[in-house]
mmCIF file of C-alpha atoms in Angstrom:
data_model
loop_
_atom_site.group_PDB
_atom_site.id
_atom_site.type_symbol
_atom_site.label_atom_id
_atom_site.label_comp_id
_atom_site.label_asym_id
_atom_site.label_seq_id
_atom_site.Cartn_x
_atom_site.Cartn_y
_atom_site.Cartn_z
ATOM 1 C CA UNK A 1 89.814 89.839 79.816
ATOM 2 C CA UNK A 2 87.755 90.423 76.985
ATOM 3 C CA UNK A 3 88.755 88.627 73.793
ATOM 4 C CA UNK A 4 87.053 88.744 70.262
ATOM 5 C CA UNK A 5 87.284 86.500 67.199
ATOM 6 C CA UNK A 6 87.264 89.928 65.120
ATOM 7 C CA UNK A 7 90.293 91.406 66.617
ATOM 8 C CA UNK A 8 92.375 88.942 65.731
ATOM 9 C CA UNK A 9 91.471 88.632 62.296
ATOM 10 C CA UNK A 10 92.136 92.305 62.429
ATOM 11 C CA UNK A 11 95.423 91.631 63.376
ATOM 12 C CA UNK A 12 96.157 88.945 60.711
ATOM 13 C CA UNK A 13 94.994 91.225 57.462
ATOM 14 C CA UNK A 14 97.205 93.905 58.787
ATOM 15 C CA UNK A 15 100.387 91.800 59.344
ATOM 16 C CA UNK A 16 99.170 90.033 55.551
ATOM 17 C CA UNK A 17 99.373 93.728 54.101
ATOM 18 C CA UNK A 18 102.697 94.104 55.546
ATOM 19 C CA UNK A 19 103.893 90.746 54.489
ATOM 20 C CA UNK A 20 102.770 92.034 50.704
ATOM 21 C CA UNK A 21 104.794 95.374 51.037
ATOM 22 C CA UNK A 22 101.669 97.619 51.002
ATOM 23 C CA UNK A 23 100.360 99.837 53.062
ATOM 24 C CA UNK A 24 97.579 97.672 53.799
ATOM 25 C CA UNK A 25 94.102 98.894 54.753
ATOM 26 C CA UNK A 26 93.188 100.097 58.414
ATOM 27 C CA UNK A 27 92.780 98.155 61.143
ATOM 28 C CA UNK A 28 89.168 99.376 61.363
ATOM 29 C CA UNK A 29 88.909 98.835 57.670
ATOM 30 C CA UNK A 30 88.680 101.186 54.518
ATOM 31 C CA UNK A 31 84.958 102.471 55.066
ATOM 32 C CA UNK A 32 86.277 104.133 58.037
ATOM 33 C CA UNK A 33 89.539 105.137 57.211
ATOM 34 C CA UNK A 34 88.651 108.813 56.380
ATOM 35 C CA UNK A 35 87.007 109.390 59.573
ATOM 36 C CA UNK A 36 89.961 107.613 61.658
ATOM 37 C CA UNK A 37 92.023 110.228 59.730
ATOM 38 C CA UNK A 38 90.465 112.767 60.794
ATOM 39 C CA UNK A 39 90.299 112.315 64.665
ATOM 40 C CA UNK A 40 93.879 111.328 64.231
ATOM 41 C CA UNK A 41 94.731 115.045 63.165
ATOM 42 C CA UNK A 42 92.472 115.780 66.064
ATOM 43 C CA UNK A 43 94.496 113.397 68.536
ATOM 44 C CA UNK A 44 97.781 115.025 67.759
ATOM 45 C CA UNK A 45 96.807 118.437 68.512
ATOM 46 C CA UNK A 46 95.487 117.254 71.782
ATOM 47 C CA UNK A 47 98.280 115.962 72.618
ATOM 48 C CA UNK A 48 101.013 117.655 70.832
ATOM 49 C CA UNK A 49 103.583 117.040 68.135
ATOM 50 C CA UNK A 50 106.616 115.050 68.896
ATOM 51 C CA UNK A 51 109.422 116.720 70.394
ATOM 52 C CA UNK A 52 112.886 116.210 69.414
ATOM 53 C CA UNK A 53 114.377 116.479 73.166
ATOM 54 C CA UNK A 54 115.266 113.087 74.691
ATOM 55 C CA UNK A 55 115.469 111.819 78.276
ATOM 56 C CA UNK A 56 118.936 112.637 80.308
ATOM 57 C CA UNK A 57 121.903 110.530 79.057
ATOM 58 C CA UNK A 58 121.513 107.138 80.619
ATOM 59 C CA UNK A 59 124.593 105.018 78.645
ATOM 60 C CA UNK A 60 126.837 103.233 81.013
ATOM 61 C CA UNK A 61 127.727 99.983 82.762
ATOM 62 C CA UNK A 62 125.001 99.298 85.614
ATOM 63 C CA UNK A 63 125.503 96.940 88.389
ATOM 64 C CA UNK A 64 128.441 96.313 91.181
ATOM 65 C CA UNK A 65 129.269 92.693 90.426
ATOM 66 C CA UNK A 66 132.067 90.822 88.795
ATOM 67 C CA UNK A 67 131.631 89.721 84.888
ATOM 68 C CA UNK A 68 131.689 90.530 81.851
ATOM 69 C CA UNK A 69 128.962 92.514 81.398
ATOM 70 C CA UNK A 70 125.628 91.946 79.384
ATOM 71 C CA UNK A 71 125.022 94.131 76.687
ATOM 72 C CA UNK A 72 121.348 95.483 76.329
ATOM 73 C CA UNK A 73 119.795 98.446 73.931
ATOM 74 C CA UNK A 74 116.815 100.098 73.682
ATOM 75 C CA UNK A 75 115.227 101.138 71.032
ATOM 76 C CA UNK A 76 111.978 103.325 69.785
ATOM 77 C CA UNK A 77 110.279 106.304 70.524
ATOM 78 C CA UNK A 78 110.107 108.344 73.899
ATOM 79 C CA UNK A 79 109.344 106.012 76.301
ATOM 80 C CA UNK A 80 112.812 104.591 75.532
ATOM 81 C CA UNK A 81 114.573 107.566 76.751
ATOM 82 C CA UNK A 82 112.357 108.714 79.750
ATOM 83 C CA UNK A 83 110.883 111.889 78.221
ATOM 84 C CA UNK A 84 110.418 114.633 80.436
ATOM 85 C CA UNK A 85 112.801 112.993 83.023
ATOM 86 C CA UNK A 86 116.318 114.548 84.447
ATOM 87 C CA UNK A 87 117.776 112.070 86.484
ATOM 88 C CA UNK A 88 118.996 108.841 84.134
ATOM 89 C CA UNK A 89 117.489 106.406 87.179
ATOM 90 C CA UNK A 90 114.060 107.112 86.560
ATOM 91 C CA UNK A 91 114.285 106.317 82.930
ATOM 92 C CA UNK A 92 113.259 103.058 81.480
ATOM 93 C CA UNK A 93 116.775 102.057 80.402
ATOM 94 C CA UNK A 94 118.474 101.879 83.701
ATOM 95 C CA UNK A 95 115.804 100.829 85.523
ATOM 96 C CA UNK A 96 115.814 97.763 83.248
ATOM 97 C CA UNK A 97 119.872 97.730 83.589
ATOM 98 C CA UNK A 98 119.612 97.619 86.965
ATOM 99 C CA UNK A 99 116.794 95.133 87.681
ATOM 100 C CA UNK A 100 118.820 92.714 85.060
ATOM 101 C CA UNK A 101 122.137 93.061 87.107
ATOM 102 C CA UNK A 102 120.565 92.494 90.170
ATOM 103 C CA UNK A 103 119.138 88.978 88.719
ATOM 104 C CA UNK A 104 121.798 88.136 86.502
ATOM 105 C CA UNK A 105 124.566 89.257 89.396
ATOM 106 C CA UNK A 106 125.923 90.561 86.420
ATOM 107 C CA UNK A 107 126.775 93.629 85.639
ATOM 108 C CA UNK A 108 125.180 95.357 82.424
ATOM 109 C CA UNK A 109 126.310 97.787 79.427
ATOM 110 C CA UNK A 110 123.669 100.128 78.955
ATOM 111 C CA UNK A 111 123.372 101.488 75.449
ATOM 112 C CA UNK A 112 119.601 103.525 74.682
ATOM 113 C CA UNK A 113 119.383 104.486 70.549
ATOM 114 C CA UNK A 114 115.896 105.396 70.945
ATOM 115 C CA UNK A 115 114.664 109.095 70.031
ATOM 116 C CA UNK A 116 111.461 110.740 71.113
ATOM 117 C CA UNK A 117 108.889 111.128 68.521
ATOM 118 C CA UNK A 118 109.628 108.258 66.890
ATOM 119 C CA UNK A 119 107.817 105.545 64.647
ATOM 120 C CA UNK A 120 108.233 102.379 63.383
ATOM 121 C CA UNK A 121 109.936 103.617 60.237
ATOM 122 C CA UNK A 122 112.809 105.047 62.361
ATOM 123 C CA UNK A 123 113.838 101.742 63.710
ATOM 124 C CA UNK A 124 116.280 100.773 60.572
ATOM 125 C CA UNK A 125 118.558 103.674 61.436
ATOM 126 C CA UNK A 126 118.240 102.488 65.425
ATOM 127 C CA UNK A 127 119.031 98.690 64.930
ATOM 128 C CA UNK A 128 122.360 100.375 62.500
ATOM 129 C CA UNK A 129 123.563 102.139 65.536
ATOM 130 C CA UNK A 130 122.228 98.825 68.131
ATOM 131 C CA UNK A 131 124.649 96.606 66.058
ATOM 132 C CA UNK A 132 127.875 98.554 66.293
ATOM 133 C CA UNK A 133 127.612 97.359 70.266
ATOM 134 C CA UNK A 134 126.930 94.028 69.545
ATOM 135 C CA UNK A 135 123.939 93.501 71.787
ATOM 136 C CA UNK A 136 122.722 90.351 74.344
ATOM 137 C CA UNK A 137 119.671 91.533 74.057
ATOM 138 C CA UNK A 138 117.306 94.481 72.640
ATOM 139 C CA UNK A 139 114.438 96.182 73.892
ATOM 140 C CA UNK A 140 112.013 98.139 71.868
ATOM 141 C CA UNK A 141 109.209 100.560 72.721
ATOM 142 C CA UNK A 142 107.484 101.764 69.678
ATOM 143 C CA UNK A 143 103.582 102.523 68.385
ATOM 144 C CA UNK A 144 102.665 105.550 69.988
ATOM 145 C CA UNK A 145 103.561 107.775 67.694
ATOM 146 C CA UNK A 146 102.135 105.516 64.949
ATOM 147 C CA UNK A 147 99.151 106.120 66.019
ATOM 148 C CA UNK A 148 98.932 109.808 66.610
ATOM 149 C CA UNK A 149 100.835 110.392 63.242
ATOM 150 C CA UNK A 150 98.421 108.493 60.974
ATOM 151 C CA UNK A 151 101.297 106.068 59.988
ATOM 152 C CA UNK A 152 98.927 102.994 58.405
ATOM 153 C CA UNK A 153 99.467 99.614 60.503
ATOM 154 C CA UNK A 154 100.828 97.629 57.634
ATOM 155 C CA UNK A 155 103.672 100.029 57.062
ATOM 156 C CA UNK A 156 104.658 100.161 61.164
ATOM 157 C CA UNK A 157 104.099 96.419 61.770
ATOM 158 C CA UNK A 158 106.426 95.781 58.456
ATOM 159 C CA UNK A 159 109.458 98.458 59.803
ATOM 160 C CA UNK A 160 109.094 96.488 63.193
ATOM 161 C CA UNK A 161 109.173 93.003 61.751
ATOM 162 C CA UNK A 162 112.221 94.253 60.069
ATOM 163 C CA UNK A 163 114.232 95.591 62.376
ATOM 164 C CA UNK A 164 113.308 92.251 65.142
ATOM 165 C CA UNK A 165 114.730 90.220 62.252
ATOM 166 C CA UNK A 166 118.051 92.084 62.030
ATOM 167 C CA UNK A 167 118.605 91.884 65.334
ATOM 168 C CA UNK A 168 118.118 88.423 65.730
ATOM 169 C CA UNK A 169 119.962 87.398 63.010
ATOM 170 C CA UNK A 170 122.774 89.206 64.625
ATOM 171 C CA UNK A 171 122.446 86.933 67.472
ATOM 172 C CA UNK A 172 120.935 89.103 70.055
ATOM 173 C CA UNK A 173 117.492 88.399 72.025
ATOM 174 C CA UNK A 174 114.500 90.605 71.568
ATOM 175 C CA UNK A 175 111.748 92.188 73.733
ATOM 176 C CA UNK A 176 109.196 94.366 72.358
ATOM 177 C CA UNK A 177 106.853 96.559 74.631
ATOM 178 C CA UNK A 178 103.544 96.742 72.054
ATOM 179 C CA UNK A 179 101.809 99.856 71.231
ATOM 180 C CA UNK A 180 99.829 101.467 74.531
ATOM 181 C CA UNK A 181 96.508 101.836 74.830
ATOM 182 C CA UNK A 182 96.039 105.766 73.721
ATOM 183 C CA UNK A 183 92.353 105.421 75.083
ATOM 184 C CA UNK A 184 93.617 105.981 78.686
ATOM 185 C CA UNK A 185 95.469 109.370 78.000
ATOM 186 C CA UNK A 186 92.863 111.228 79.491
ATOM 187 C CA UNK A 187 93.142 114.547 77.289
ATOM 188 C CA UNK A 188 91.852 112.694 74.542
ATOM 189 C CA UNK A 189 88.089 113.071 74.732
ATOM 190 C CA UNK A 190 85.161 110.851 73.815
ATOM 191 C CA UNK A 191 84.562 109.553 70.723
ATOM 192 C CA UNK A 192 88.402 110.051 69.771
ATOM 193 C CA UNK A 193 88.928 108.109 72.620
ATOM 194 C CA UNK A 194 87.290 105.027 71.724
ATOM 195 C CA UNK A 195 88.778 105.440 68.227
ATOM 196 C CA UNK A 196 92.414 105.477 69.405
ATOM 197 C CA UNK A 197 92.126 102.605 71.582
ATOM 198 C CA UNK A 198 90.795 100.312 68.907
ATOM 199 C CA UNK A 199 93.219 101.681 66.439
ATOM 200 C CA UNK A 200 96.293 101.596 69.273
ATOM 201 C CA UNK A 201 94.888 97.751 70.311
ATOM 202 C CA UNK A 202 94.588 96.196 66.784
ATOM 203 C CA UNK A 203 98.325 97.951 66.063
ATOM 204 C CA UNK A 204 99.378 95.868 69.218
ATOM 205 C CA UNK A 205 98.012 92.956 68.175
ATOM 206 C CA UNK A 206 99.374 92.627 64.881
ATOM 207 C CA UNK A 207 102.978 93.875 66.404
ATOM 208 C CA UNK A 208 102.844 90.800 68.672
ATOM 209 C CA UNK A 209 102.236 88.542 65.156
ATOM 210 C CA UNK A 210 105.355 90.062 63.655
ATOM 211 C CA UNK A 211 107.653 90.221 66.674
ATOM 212 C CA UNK A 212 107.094 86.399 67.123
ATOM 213 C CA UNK A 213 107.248 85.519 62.803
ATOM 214 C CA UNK A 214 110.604 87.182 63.366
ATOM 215 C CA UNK A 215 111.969 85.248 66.250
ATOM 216 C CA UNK A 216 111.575 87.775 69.636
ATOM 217 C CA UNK A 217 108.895 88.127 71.421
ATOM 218 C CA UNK A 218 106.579 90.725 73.369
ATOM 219 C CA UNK A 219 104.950 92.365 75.911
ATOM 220 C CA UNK A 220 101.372 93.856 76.098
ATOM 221 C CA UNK A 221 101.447 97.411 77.379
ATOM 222 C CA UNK A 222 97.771 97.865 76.826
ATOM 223 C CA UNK A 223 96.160 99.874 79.144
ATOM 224 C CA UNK A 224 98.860 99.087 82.265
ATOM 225 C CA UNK A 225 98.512 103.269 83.252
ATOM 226 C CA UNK A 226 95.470 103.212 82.793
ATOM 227 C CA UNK A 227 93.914 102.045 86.454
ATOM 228 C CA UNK A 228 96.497 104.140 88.493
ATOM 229 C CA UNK A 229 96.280 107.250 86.089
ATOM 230 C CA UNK A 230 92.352 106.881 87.394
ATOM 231 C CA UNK A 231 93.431 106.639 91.061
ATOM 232 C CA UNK A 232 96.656 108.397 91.022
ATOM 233 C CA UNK A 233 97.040 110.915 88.050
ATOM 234 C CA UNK A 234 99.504 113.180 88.908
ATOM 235 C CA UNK A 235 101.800 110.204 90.327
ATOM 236 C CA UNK A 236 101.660 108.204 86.588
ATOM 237 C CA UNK A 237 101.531 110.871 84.655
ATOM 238 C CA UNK A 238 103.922 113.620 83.745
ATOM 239 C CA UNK A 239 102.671 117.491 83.291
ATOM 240 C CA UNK A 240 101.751 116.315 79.883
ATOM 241 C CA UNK A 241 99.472 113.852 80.789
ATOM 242 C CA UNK A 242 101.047 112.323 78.163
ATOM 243 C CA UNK A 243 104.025 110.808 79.059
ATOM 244 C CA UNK A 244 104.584 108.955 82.135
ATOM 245 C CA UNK A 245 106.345 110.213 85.417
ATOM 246 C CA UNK A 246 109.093 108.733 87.178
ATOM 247 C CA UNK A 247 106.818 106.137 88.798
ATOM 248 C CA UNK A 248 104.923 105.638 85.319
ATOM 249 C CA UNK A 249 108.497 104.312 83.858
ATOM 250 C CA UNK A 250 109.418 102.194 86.547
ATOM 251 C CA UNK A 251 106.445 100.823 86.117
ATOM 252 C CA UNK A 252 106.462 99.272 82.624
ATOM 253 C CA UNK A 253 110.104 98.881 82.908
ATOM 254 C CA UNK A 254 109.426 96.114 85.578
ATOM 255 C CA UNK A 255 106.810 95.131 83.153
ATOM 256 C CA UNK A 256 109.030 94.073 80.531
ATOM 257 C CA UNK A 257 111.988 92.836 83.137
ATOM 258 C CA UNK A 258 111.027 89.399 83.517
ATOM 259 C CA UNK A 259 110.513 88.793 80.031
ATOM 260 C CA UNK A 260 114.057 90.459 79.136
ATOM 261 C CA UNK A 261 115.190 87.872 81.715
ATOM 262 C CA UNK A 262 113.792 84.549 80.820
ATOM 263 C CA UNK A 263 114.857 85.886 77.094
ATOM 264 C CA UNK A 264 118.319 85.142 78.660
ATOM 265 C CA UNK A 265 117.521 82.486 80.417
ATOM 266 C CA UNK A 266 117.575 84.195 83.813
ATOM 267 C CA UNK A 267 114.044 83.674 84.412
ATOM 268 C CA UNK A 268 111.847 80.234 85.243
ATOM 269 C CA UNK A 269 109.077 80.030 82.704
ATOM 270 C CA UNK A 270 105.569 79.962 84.803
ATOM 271 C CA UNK A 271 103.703 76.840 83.967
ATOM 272 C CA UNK A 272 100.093 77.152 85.561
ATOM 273 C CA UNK A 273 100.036 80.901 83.828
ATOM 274 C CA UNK A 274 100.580 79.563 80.301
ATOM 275 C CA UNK A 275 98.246 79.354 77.258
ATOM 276 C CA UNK A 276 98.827 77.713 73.843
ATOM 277 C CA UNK A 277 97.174 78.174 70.756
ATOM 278 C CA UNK A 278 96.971 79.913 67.556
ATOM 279 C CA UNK A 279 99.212 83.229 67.285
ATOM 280 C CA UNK A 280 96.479 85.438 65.908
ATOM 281 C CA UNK A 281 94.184 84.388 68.748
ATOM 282 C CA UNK A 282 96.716 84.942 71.775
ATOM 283 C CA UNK A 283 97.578 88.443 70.237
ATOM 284 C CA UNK A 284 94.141 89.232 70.679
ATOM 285 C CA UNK A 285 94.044 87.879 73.959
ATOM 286 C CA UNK A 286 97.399 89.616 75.245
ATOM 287 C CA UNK A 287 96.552 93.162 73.995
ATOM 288 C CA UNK A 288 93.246 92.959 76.494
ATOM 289 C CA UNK A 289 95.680 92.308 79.703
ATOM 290 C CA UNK A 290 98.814 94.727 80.527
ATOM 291 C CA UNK A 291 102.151 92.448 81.367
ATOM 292 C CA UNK A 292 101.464 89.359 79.483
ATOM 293 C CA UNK A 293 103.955 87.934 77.042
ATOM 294 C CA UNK A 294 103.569 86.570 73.832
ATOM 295 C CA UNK A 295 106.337 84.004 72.658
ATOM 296 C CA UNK A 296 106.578 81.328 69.609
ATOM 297 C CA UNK A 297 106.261 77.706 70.904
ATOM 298 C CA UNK A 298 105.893 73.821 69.630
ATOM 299 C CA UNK A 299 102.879 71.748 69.782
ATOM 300 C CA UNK A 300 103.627 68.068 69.454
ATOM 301 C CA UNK A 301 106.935 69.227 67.827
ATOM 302 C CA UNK A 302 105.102 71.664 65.405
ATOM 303 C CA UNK A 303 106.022 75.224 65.181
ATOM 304 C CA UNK A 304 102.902 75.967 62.835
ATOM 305 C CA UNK A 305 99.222 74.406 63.796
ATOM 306 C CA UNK A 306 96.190 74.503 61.371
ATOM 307 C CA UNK A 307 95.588 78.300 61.985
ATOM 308 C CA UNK A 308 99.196 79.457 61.757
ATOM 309 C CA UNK A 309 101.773 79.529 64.387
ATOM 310 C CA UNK A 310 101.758 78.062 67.644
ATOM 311 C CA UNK A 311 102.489 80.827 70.324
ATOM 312 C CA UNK A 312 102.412 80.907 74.209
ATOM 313 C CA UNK A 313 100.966 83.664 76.204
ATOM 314 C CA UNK A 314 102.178 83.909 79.760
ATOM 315 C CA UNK A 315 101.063 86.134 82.802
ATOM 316 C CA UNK A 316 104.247 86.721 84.684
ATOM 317 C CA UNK A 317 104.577 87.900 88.032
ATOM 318 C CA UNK A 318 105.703 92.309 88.026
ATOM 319 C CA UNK A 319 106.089 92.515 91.893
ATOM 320 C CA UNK A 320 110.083 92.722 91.396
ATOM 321 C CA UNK A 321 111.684 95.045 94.058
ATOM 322 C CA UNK A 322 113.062 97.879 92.585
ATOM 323 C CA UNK A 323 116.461 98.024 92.634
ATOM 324 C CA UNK A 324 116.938 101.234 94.245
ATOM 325 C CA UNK A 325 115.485 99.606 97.606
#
């Protein structure tokens, strides 16, 4: 894991910027921003614009067990609806549904608001249509398209912070699956490459500041396709090489179940796999290694240390049998 002081200050002047209401300068900072502009335009007709079509409708009650059942949304951009799949099991959504009933011996009310091709900016209009279904607990994927549509970090991280914030003040528990790594999507050649994972790494790190300011917490995607898209292309990846395929969803959907379980208490927090410190720092840290949470915590009863607020990163275990086994 490879760690530096720079990212995290990074990190902290974008989620400043937001906190001000401006747009904020760049992650990679003004002297740049031009360029970064320009191999964004160059990014997005690599990889395409975003499509309006959505995954195949996935809303329903998951699980055979007694109960009243837990009520979980998802929220964001296409990964949230399993673009480019047909059957609603290989999407995200029920995956999740299903992994959380089989732990919770629960059953659970699916409800999936997300939209394909969207940014941080669409969440507001999301978390209006989460509420009306009074959630247990929300799950966002969102900063992709961010990214690839030049949106500057300040203005994303500040629509996210938002719409965490309304949905934990309306009681429900919130995961957030941080931007993805852009430099593994393999159309993208070098340099662009190396531009979009800085600019896709820094935008994770400062979404794992504002998630935890506004009471959830997250998940580090980071580069978590990126290994197996190496070894296993067409199994990850969908004809896009974009988006993932079936196995690509499953896979960061069991990423982000244990989190969405110890959110609800479901879940044993791991001690020996638990850091403490500063929140800037760990965001740094978590956006280097795919699957590792980032939550607020106390230090000797504190909520805020020296520099800023305490958080916890922890590496929980993803070997979860699927629940189609």
């Amino acid at each position: 894991m490879i760690w530096t002081p720079g990212a995290a200050r990074a990190a902290r002047r974008i989620v400043t910027a937001a906190a001000l209401g401006g747009g904020g300068v760049t992650a990679l900072g003004a002297a740049t921003y031009a360029l970064l502009m320009a191999e964004a335009m160059v990014a997005r007709r690599i990889v395409g614009r975003p499509t309006s079509e959505d995954g195949p409708p996935s809303d329903g009650v998951y699980g055979d067990h007694p109960g009243e059942p837990i009520s979980m949304v998802v929220l964001g951009d296409s990964t949230s609806v399993g673009l480019g799949m047909t059957d609603p099991k290989d999407t995200p959504g029920v995956n999740l549904a299903l992994g959380l009933a089989a732990v919770a011996e629960r059953p659970v009310r699916l409800t999936v608001v997300g939209r394909s091709g969207a940014i941080s900016r669409d969440l507001d209009a999301q978390v209006d249509r989460a509420l009306d279904v009074g959630p247990d607990v929300a799950v966002v994927f969102i900063g992709a398209n961010d990214v690839t549509t030049q949106t500057r970090p300040a203005t994303a991280v500040r629509h996210l912070q938002d719409a965490v914030r309304r949905l934990r003040e309306s009681g429900a528990q919130v995961v957030v699956g941080t931007c993805p790594d852009l430099g593994t999507v393999r159309p993208i050649a070098q340099p662009l490459r190396w531009v979009t994972r800085r600019w896709s790494r820094q935008l994770a790190a400062a979404q794992t500041i504002a998630v935890i300011e506004a009471g959830g917490r997250t998940v580090s995607f980071a580069d978590l396709l990126g290994p197996s898209f190496m070894t296993n292309p067409t199994e990850m990846f969908g004809p896009d090489r974009f988006h993932p395929s079936a196995r690509g969803y499953l896979q960061a959907a069991y990423t982000v179940l244990p989190s969405v379980c110890a959110a609800l208490d479901l879940w044993p927090e791991p001690s020996p796999e638990r850091v403490e410190g500063s929140q800037y720092l760990l965001a740094a840290m978590a956006v280097e290694e795919p699957g590792t949470e980032v939550t607020a915590t106390r230090v000797a009863g504190r909520a805020v240390g020296p520099h800023g607020r305490w958080a916890m990163l922890l590496r929980r275990r993803r070997d979860v049998v699927s629940p189609h086994t």
